[in-house]
mmCIF file of C-alpha atoms in Angstrom:
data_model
loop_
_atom_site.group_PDB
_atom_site.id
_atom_site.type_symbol
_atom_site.label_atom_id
_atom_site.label_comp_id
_atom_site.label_asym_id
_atom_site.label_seq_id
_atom_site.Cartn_x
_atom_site.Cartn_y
_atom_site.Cartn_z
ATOM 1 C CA UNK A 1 10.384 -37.758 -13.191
ATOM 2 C CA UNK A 2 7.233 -36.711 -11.999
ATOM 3 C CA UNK A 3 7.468 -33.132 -13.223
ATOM 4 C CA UNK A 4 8.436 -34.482 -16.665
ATOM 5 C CA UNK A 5 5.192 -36.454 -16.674
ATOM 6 C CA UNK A 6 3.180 -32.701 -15.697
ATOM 7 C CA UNK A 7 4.736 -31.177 -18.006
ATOM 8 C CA UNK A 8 4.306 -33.577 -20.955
ATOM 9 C CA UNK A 9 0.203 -33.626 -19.741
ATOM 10 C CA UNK A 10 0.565 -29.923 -20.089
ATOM 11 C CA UNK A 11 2.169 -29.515 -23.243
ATOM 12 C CA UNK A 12 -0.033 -32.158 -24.610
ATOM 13 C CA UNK A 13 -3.329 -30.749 -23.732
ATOM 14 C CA UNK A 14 -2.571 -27.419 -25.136
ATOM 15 C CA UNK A 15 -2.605 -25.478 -22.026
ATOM 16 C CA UNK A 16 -0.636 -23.610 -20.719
ATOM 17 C CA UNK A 17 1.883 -24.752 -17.858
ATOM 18 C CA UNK A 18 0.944 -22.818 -14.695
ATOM 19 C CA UNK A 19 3.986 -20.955 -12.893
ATOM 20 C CA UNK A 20 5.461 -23.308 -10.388
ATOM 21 C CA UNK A 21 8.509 -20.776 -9.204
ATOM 22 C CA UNK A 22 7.907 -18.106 -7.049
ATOM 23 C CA UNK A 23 10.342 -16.468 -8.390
ATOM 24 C CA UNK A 24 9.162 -15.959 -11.788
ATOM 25 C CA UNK A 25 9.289 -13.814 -14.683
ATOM 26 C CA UNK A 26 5.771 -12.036 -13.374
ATOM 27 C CA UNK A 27 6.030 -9.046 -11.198
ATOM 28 C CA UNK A 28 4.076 -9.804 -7.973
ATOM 29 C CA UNK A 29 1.641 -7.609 -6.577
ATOM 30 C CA UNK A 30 0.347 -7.042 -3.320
ATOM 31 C CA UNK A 31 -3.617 -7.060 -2.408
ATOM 32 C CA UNK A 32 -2.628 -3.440 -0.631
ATOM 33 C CA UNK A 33 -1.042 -2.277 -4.287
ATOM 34 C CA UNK A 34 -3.484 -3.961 -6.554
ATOM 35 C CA UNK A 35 -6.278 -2.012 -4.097
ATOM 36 C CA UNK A 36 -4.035 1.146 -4.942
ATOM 37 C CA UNK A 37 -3.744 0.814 -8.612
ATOM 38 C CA UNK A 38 -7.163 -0.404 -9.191
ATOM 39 C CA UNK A 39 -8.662 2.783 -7.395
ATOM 40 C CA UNK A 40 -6.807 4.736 -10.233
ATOM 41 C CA UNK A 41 -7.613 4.569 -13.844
ATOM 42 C CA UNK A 42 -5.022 3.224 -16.419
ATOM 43 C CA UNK A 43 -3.992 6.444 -18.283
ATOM 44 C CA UNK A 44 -4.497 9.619 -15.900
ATOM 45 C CA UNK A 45 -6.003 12.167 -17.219
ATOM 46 C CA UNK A 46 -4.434 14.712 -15.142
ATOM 47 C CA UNK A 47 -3.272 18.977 -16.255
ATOM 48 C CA UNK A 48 0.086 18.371 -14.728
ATOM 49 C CA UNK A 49 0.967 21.900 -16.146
ATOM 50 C CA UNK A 50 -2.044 23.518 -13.920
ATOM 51 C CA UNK A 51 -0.635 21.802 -10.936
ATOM 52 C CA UNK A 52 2.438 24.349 -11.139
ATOM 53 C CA UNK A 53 0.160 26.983 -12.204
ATOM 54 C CA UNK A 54 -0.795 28.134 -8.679
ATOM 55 C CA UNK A 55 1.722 26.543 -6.560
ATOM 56 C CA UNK A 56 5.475 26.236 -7.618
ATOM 57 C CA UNK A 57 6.629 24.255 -4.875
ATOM 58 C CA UNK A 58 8.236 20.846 -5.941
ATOM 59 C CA UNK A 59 6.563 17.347 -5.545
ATOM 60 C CA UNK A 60 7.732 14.146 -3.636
ATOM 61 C CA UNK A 61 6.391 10.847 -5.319
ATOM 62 C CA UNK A 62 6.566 7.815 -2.951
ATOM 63 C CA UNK A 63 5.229 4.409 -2.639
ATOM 64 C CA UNK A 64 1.861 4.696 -0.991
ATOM 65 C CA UNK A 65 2.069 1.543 0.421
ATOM 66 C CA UNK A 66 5.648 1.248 1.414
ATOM 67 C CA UNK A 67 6.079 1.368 5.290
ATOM 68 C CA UNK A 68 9.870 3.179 4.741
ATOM 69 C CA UNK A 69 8.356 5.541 2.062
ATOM 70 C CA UNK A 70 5.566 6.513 4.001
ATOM 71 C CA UNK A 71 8.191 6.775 7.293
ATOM 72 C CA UNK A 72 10.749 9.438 4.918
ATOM 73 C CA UNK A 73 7.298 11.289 4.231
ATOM 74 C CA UNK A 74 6.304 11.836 7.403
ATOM 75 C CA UNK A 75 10.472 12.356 8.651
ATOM 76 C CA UNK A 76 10.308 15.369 5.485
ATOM 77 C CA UNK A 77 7.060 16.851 7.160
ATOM 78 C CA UNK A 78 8.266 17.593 10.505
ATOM 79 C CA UNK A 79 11.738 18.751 8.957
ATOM 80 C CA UNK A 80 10.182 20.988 6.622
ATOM 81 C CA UNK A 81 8.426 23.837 8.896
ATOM 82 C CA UNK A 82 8.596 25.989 5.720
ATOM 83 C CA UNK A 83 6.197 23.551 4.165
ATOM 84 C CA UNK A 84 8.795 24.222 0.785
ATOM 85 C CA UNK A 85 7.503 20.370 -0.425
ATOM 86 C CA UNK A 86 4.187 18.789 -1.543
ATOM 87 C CA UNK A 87 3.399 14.706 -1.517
ATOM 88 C CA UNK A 88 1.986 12.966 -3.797
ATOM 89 C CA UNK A 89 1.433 9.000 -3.647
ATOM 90 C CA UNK A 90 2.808 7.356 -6.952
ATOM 91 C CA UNK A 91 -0.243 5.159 -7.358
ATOM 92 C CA UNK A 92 -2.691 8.573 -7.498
ATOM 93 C CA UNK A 93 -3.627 9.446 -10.417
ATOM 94 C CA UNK A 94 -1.774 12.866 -9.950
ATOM 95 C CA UNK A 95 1.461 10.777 -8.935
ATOM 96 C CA UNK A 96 0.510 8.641 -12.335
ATOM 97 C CA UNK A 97 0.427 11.624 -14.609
ATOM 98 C CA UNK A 98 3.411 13.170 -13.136
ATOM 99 C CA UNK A 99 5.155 10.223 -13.401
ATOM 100 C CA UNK A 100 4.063 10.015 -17.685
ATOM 101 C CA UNK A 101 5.343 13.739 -17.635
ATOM 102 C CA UNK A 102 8.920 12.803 -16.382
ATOM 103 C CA UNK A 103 9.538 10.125 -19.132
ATOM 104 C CA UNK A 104 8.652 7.293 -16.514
ATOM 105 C CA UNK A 105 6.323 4.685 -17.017
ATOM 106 C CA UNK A 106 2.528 5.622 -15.229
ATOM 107 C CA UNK A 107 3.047 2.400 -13.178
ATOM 108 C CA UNK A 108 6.441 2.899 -12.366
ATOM 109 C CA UNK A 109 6.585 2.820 -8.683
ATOM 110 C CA UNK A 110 10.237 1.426 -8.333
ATOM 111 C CA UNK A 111 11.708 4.910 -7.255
ATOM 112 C CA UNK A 112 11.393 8.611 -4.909
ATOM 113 C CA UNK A 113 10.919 11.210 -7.550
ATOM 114 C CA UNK A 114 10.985 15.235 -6.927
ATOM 115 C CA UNK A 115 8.808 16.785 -9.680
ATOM 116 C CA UNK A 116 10.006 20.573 -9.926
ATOM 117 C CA UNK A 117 8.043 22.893 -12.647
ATOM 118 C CA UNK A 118 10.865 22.031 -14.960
ATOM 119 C CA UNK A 119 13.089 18.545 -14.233
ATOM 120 C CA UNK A 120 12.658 15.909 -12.771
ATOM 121 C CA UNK A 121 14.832 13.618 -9.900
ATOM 122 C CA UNK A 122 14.773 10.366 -9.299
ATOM 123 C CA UNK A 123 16.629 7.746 -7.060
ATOM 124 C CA UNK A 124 19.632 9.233 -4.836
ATOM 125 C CA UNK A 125 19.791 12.682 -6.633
ATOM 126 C CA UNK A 126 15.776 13.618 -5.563
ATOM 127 C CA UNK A 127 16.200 12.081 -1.656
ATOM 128 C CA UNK A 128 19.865 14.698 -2.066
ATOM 129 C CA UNK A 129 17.522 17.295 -3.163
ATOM 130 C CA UNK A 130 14.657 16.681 -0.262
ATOM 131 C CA UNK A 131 17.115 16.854 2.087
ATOM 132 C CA UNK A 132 19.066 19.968 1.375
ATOM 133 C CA UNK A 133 14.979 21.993 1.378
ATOM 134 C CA UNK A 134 15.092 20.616 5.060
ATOM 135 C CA UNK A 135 15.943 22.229 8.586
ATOM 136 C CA UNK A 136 19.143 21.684 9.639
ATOM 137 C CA UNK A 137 21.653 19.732 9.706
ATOM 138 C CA UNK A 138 20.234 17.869 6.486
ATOM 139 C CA UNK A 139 21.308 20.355 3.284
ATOM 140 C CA UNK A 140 24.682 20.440 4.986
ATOM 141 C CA UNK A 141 24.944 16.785 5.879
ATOM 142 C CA UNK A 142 23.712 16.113 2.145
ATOM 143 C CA UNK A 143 25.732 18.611 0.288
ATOM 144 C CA UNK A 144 28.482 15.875 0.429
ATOM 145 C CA UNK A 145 27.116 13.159 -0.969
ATOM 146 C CA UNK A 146 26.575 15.226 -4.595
ATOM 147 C CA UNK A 147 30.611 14.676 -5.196
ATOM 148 C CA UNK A 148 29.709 10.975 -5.014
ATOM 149 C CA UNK A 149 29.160 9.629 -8.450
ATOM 150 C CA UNK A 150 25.443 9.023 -9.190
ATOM 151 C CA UNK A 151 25.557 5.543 -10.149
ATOM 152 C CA UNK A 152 27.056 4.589 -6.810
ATOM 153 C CA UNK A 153 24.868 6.304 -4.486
ATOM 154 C CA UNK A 154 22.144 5.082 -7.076
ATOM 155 C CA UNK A 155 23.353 1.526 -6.621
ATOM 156 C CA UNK A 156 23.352 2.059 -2.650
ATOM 157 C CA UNK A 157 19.767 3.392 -3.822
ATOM 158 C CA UNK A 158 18.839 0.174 -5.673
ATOM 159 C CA UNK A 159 19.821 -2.276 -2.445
ATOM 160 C CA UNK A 160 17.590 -0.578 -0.629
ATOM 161 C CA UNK A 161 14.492 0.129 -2.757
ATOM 162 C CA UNK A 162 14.594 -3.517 -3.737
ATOM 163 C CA UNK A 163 14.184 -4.857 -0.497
ATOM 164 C CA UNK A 164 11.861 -2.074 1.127
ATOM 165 C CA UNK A 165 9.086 -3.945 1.375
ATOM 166 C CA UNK A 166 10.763 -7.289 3.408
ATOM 167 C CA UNK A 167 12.377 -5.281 5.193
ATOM 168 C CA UNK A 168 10.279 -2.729 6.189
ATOM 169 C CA UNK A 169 6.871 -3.951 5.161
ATOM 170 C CA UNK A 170 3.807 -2.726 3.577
ATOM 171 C CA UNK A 171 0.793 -0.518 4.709
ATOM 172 C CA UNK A 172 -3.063 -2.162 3.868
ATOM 173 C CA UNK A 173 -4.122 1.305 2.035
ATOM 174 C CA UNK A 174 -2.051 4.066 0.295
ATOM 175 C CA UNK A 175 -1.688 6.700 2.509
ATOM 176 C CA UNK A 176 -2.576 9.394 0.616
ATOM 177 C CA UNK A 177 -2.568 12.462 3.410
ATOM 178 C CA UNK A 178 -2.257 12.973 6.556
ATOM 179 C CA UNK A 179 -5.419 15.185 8.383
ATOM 180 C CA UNK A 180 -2.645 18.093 9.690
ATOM 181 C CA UNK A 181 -0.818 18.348 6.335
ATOM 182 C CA UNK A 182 -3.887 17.859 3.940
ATOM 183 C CA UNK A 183 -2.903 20.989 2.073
ATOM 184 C CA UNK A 184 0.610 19.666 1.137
ATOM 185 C CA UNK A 185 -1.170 16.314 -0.188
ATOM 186 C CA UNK A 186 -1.882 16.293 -4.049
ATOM 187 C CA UNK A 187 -4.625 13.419 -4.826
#
C-alpha cells in the first residue's frame, strides 16, 4: 500500500519515479570505469590504419579495469617471449577507435577482442587465437577447442564475462601498461 501511495505522489507531481530496483533497466557503472571512460573523449579520433602501418603485430583489447582481464594480460606477457602481441585497454581511446573499426560499439567493453590488420575476433575465437601465438603447450592445448562450435564455447564465454567483475573484482584505475612492457602498450 505504501508504494501505491509513492507512486501515485509521483505520477501526480509530474516527476519522474526514481529507480527503486537495483536491478534495473540502467547499466551500472563503476567510479573505477566512469574514471576510465571519462579520461577518454566520446568519439576517438584515432588513424587506426597508421597503427598497422609500422607494426603488424595483432592487438588484445581488454577491460582495463577488470581484475581477470588484467590477470590474462599479464599471463599472455610472460607466455609470449616473442613479444608477437600488443595491449590495448578498451576504454583508451586507441582501444575505442579500434573497437568503431571492428563494427563494435566505442563503449563496448563486454568482450576480449584481437584486432589483426584485417579481421577482427571477439569472445572465445580471439582468447583461441591468443593462445595458439603463445609458448607452449597453449597453441596445442587450444587447437582443440576450434572443432567446438562457436556459440558454445561463446556461451561458456558469456558465463564468465558476465560475472568477471563479482567474481574476480575490479582494479581503481585502468591499467594501461606495465613499466617492462611499455612498448607492447598502445594508449
Amino acid at each position: 500500500m505504501l508504494a501505491e501511495q509513492r507512486l501515485g505522489k509521483w505520477l501526480t507531481s509530474g516527476k519522474p519515479a526514481p529507480l527503486q530496483s537495483s536491478h534495473s533497466w540502467r547499466p551500472r557503472r563503476s567510479p573505477a570505469l566512469k574514471r576510465c571512460v571519462a579520461a577518454v573523449s566520446s568519439s576517438p579520433s584515432v588513424d587506426t590504419a597508421a597503427v598497422f602501418a609500422t607494426d603488424k603485430r595483432p592487438i588484445v583489447l581488454f577491460d582495463g579495469v577488470c581484475n581477470l582481464c588484467n590477470g590474462g594480460v599479464r599471463f599472455a606477457l610472460t607466455q609470449d617471449p616473442q613479444e608477437s602481441l600488443r595491449f590495448a585497454a578498451l576504454q583508451s581511446n586507441i582501444g575505442r577507435a579500434l573497437l568503431q573499426r571492428c563494427g563494435r560499439q566505442p563503449d563496448d567493453i563486454s568482450s576480449i577482442v584481437l584486432v589483426e590488420e584485417d579481421a577482427c575476433h571477439i569472445k572465445s575465437e580471439a582468447i583461441l587465437r591468443i593462445g595458439r601465438r603463445l609458448r607452449q603447450p597453449f597453441p596445442v592445448g587450444a587447437a582443440p577447442l576450434f572443432v567446438l562450435p562457436g556459440f558454445l564455447r561463446d556461451g561458456f564465454y558469456d558465463q564468465i564475462a558476465g560475472s568477471r567483475y563479482n567474481v574476480f573484482g575490479k582494479q581503481d584505475v585502468c591499467q594501461l601498461q606495465h613499466d617492462q612492457h611499455a612498448d607492447r602498450f598502445l594508449q
